[in-house]
Coordinates of C-alpha atoms and ligand atoms in Angstrom, one line a residue:
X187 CA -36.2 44.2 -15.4
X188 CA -38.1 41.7 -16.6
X189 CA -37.9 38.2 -19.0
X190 CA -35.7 38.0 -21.5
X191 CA -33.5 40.9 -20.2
X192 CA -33.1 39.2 -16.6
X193 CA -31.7 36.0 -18.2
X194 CA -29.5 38.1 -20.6
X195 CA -28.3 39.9 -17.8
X196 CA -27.9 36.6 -15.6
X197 CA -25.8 34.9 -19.1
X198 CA -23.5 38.5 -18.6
X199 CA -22.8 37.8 -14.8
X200 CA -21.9 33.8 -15.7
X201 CA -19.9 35.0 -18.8
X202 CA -17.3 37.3 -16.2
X203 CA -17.8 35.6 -13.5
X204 CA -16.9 31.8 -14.3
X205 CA -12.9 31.2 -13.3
X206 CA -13.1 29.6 -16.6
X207 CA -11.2 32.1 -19.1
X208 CA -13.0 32.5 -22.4
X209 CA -11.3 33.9 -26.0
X210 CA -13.9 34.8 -29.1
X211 CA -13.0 34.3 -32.2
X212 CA -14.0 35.3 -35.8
X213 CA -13.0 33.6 -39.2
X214 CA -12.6 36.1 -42.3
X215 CA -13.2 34.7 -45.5
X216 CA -9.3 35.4 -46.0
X217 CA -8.7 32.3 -43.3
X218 CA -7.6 35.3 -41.0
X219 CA -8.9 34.5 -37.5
X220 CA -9.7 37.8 -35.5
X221 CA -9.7 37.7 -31.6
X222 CA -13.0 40.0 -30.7
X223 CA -12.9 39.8 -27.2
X224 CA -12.5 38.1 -23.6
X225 CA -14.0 37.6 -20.3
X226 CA -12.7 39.0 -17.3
X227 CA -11.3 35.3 -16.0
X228 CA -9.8 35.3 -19.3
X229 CA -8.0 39.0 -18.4
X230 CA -7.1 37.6 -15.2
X231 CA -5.3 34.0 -16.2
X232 CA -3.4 35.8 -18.6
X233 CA -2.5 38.7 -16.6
X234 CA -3.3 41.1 -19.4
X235 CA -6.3 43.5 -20.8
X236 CA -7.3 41.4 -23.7
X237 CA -9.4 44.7 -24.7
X238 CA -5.9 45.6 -26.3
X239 CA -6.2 43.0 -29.1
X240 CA -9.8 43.3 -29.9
X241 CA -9.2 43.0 -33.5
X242 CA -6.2 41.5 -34.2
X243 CA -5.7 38.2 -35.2
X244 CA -4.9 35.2 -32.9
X245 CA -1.0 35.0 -34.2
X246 CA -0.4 39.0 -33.6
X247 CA -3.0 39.0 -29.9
X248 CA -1.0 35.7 -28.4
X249 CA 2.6 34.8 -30.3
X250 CA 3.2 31.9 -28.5
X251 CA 0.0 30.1 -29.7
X252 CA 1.4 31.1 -33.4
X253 CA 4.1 28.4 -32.5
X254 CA 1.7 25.9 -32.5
X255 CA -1.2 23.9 -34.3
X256 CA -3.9 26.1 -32.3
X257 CA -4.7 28.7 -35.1
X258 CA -5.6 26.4 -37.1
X259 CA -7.2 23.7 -35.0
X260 CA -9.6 26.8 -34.1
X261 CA -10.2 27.8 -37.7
X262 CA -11.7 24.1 -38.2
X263 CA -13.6 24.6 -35.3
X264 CA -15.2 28.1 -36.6
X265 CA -15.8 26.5 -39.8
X266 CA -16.8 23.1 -39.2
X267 CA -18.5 22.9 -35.8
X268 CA -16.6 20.2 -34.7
X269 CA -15.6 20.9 -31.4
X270 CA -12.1 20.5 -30.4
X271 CA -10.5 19.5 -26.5
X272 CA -6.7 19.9 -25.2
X273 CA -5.1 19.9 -22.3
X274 CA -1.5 19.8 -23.1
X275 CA -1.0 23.4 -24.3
X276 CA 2.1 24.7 -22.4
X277 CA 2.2 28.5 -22.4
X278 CA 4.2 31.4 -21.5
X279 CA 4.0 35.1 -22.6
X280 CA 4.5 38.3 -21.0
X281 CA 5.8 36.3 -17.3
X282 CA 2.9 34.3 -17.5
X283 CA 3.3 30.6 -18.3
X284 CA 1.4 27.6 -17.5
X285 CA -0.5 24.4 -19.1
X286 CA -4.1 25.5 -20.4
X287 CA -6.8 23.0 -20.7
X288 CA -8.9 24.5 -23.1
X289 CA -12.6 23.7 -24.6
X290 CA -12.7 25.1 -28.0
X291 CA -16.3 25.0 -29.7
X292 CA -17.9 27.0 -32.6
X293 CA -20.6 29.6 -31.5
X294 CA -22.4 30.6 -34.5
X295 CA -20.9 29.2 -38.5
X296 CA -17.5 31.1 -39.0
X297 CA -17.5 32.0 -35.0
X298 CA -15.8 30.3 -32.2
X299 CA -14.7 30.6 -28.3
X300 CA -12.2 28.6 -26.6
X301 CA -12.8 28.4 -22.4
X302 CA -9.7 27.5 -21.1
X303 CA -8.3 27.3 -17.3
X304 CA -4.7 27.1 -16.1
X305 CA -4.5 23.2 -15.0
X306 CA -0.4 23.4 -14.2
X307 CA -0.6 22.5 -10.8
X308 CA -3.4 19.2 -11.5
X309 CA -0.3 18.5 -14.1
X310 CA 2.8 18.6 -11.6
X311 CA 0.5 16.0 -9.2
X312 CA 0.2 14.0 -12.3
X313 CA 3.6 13.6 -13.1
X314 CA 4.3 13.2 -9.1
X315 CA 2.2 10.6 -9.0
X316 CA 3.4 8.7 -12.2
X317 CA 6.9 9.9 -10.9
X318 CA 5.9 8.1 -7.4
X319 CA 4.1 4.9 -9.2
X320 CA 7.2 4.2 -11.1
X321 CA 9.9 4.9 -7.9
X322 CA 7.7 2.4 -6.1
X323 CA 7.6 -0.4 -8.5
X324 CA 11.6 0.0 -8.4
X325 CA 11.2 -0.1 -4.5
X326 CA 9.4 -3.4 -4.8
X327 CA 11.3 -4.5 -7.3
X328 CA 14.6 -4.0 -4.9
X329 CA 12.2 -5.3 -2.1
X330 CA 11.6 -9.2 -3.8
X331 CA 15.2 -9.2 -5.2
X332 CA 16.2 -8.3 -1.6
X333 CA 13.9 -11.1 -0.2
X334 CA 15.1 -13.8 -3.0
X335 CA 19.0 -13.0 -2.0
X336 CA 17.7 -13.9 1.6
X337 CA 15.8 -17.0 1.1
X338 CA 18.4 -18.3 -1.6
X339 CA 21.9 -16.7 -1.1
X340 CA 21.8 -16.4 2.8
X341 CA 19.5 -18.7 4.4
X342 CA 21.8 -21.8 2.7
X343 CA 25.3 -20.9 4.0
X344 CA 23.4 -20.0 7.4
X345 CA 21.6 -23.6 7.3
X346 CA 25.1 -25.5 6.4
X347 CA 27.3 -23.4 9.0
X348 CA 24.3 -24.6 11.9
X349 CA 24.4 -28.3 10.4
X350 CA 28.6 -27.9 10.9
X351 CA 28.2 -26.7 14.2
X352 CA 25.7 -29.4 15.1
X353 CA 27.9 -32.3 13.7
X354 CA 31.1 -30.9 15.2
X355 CA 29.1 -30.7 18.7
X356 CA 28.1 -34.6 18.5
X357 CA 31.3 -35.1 18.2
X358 CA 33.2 -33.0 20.6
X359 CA 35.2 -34.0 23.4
X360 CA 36.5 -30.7 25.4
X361 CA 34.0 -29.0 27.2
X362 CA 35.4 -25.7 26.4
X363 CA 35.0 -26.3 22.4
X364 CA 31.8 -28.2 23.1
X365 CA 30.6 -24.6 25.0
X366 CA 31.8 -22.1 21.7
X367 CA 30.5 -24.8 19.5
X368 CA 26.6 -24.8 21.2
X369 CA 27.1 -20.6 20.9
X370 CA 28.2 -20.6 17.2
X371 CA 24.8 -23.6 16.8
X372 CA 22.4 -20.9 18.6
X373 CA 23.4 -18.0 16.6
X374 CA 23.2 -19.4 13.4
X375 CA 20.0 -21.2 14.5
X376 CA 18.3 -17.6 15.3
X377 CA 20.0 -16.1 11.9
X378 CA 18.1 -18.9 9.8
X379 CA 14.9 -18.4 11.7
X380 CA 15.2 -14.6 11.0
X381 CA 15.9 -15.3 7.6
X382 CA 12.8 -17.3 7.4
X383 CA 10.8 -15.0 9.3
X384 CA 11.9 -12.0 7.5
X385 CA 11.1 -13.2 3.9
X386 CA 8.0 -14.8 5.2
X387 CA 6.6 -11.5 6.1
X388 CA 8.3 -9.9 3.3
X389 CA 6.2 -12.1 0.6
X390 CA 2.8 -11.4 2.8
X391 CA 2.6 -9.1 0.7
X392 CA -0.4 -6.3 2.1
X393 CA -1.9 -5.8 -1.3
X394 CA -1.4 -9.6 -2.8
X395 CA -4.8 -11.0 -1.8
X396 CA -4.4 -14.9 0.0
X397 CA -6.1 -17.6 -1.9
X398 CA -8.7 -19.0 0.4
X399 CA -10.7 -22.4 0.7
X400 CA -12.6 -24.4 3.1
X401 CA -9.9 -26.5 5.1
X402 CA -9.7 -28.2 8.1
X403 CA -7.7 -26.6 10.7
X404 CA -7.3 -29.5 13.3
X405 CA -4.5 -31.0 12.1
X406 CA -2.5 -27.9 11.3
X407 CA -2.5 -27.3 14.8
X408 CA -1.6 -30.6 15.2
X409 CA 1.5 -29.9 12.8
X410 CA 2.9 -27.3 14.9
X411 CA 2.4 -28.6 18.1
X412 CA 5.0 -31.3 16.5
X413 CA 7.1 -28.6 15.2
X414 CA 7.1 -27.0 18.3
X415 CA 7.0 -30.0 20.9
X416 CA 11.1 -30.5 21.0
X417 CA 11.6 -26.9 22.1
X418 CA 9.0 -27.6 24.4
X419 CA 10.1 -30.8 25.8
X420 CA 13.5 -28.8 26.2
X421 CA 12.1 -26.5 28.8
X422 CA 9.9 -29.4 30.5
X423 CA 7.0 -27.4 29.3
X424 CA 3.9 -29.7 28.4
X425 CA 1.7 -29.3 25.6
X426 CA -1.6 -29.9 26.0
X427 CA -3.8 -29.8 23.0
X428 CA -7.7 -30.2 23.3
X429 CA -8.6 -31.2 19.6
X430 CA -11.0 -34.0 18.9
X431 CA -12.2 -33.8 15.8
X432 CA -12.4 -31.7 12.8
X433 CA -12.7 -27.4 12.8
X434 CA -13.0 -26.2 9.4
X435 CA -12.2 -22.5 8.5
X436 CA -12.1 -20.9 4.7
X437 CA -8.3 -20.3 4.8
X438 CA -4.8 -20.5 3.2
X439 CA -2.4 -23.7 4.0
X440 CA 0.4 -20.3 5.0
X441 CA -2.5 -20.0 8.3
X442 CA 0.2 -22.8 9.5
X443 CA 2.7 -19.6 10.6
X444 CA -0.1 -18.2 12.9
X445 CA -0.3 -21.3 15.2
X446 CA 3.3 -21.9 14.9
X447 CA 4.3 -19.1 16.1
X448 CA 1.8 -18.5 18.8
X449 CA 2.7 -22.1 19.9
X450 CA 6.5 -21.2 20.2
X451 CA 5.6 -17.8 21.7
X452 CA 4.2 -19.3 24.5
X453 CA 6.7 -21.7 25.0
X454 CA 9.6 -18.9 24.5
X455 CA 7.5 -16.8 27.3
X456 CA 6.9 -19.4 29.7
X457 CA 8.7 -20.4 33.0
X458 CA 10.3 -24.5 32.8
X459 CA 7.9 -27.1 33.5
X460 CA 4.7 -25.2 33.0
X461 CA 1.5 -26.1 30.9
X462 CA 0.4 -24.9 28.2
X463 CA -2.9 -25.4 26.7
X464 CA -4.7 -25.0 23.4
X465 CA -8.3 -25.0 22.9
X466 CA -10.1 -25.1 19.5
X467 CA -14.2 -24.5 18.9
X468 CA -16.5 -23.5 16.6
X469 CA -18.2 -20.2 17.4
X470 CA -20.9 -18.4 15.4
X471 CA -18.1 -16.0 13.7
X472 CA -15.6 -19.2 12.7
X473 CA -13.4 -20.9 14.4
X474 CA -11.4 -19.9 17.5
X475 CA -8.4 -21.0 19.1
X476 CA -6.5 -19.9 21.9
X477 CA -3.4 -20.3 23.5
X478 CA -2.9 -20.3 27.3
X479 CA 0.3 -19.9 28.9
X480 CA 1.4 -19.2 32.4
X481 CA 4.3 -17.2 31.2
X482 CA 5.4 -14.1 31.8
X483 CA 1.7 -12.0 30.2
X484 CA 1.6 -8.6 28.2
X485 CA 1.1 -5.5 30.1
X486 CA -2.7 -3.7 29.0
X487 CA -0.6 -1.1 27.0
X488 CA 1.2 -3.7 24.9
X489 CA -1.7 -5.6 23.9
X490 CA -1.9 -3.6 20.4
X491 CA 1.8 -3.0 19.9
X492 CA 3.5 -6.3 20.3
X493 CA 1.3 -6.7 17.1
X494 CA 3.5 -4.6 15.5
X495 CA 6.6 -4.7 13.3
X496 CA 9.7 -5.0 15.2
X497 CA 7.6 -4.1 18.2
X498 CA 9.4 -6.5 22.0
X499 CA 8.3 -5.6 25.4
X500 CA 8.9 -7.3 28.2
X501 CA 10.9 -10.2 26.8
X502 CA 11.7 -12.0 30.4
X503 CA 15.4 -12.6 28.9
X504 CA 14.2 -14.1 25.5
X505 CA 15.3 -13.5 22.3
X506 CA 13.8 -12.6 19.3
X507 CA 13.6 -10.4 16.4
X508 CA 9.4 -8.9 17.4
X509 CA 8.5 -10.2 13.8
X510 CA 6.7 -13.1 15.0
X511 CA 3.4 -11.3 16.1
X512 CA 3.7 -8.9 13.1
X513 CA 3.5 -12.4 10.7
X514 CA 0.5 -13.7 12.9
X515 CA -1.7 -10.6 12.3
X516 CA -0.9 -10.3 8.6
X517 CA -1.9 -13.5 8.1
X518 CA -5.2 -13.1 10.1
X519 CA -6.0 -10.1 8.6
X520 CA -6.1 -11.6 5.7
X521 CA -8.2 -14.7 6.3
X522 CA -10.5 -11.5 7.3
X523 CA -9.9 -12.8 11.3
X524 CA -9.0 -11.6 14.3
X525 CA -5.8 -12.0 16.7
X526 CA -5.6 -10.7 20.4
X527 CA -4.5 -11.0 23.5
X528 CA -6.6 -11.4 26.9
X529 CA -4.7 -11.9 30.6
X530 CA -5.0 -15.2 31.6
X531 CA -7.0 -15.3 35.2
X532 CA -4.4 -17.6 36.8
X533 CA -1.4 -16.0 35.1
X534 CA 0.6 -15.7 31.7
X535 CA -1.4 -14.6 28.5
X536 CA -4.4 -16.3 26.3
X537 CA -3.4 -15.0 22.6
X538 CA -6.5 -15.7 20.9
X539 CA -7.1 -16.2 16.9
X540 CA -10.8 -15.8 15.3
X541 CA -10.4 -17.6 11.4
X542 CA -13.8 -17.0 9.7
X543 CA -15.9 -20.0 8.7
X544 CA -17.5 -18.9 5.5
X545 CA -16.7 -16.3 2.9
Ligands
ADP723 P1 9.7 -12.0 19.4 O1 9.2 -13.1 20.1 O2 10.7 -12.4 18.4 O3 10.2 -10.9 20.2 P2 7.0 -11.6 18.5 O4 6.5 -10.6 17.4 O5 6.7 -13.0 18.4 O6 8.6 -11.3 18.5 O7 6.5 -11.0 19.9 C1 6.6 -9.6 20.2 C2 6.6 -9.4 21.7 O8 5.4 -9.8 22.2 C3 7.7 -10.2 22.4 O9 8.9 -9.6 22.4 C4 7.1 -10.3 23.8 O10 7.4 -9.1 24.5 C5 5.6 -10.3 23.6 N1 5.0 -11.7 23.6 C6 4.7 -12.5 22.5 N2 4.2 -13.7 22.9 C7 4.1 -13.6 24.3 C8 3.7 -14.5 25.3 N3 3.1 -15.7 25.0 N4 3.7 -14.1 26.6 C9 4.3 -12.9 26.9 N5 4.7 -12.0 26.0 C10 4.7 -12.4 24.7

């Protein structure tokens, strides 16, 4: 076999081979469209011998299409040339039943074919996924009217019932009142910091992208070492902060959580009248600061997962809602940083924080 036969036969071994199933068509001057014949994919889609209806036409060979605006759009095809694409033809017959994609184009003037494959299961993931797209933009929808009643409905009868409890303490005689007095003060005092924390985290959004600029970082430190220093001066813990001058970083004013809570971590973690000491420089990557504490350190196999949502290990009797760490490596991640923690030679932890210099 040689030549032209060998690519005829090659066009025959496509033509019933392809999964694509393929209808041909013939337009009679009476506008009668006769089906002349199929290819084996065709047989096989369907699930019938389209030999059967080898000159019929298309409304008598497949009812169901005679329901719709096929006939004809493949009448214009045959006669026109202009080739004609669908994908939204649902269709049942004889048990089978499906949603055809079909490629209808003319073959020779008054001739056409239609290729077609059965696309219902690329359909149902469509509609999943448009199903899904929708369900989640209710979810987050629930998610920031959840986080508004938070920040507005809760965190202001929390903040006034701590005030209350404050006043009434300063103001207290009987040590028995004074002692359920400083409880009710420390429990609402943790609900508004979980509050804030919370709805913090909750409006880092992962996908909203932080705004960044070149800033100096120095005196935000500062800022939560003053934050911070009453809670420390509570515990006889000293602060010691080693920042001279100015270390700039391309970052967002809400990089302000990240040394505030790192600051009060160490505090929280650390035994009365200890130091604990902050160091800020400029290395090659950005600027890096860490956070030494003689406290009570993170075991090797908590290093990662104190990172983590909701995530408290050895908390040495301290309480906390393990959301602190989770807001510190949002945030890092994305100023495009780094946050980790290393033991500290003499003792405690060194949580360390890499903000990148340039963009
Ligand atoms: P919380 O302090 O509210 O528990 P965090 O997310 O801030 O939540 O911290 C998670 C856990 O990491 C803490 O429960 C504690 O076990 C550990 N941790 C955090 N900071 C320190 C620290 N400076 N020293 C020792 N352990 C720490």
């Amino acid at each position: 076999m040689t030549g032209e036969n060998e690519v005829k036969d090659s066009f025959e071994q496509f033509f019933n081979k392809t999964p694509m199933g393929v209808h041909m068509y013939q337009l009679k001057s009476d506008g009668q469209l006769i089906f002349t014949g199929a290819n084996q994919a065709a047989d096989k889609i369907l699930g019938v011998d389209n030999t059967n209806f080898i000159g019929k036409t298309i409304e008598e060979a497949f009812p169901p299409l005679a329901e719709t605006d096929v006939p004809d759009r493949y009448r214009k095809v045959a006669s026109t040339g202009r080739p004609w694409y669908t994908e939204q033809i649902a269709y049942e017959n004889r048990g089978i039943s499906g949603v055809f994609e079909v490629h209808a184009f003319q073959t020779s003037p008054g001739k056409m074919a239609a290729m077609f494959t059965d696309i219902t299961a690329r359909k149902l993931a469509e509609e999943a996924l448009t199903r899904y797209a929708v369900e989640l933009e209710e979810s987050n929808n629930i998610k920031d009217l959840f986080t508004d009643i938070m920040r507005h409905d809760l965190l202001n009868p929390a903040n006034v019932a701590r005030t209350m409890a404050e006043i009434a303490l300063q103001e207290e005689e009987d040590p028995n009142i004074k002692e359920v007095l400083t409880t009710i003060f420390d429990a609402n005092e943790r609900m508004v910091e979980l509050i804030e924390d919370a709805s913090l985290f909750a409006s880092l959004n992962e996908e909203k992208k932080i705004s960044l600029k070149k800033m100096d970082l120095s005196p935000v430190i500062k800022h939560a070492e003053g934050v911070v220093k009453p809670m420390a001066e509570k515990k006889s813990v000293t602060l010691d902060l080693n920042i001279e001058r100015s270390h700039f970083a391309v970052a967002n004013p809400v990089i302000y959580h990240v040394f505030y809570n790192l600051l009060s971590n160490a505090v929280k973690y650390s035994p009365n009248g200890s130091t604990i000491s902050v160091v800020v420089e400029d290395v090659d990557a950005g600027l890096l600061a860490s956070f030494s504490d003689s406290g009570i350190g993170v075991l090797d196999a908590d290093k990662e997962a104190i990172f983590e949502r909701f995530t408290r290990v050895d908390k040495g009797g301290v309480e906390g809602a393990g959301l602190g760490l989770a807001i510190v490596k949002r945030v890092v991640d994305g100023h495009g940083g780094r946050v980790w923690v290393e033991d500290n030679p003499g003792g405690g932890s060194i949580f360390k924080v890499l903000i990148p210099s340039s963009q």
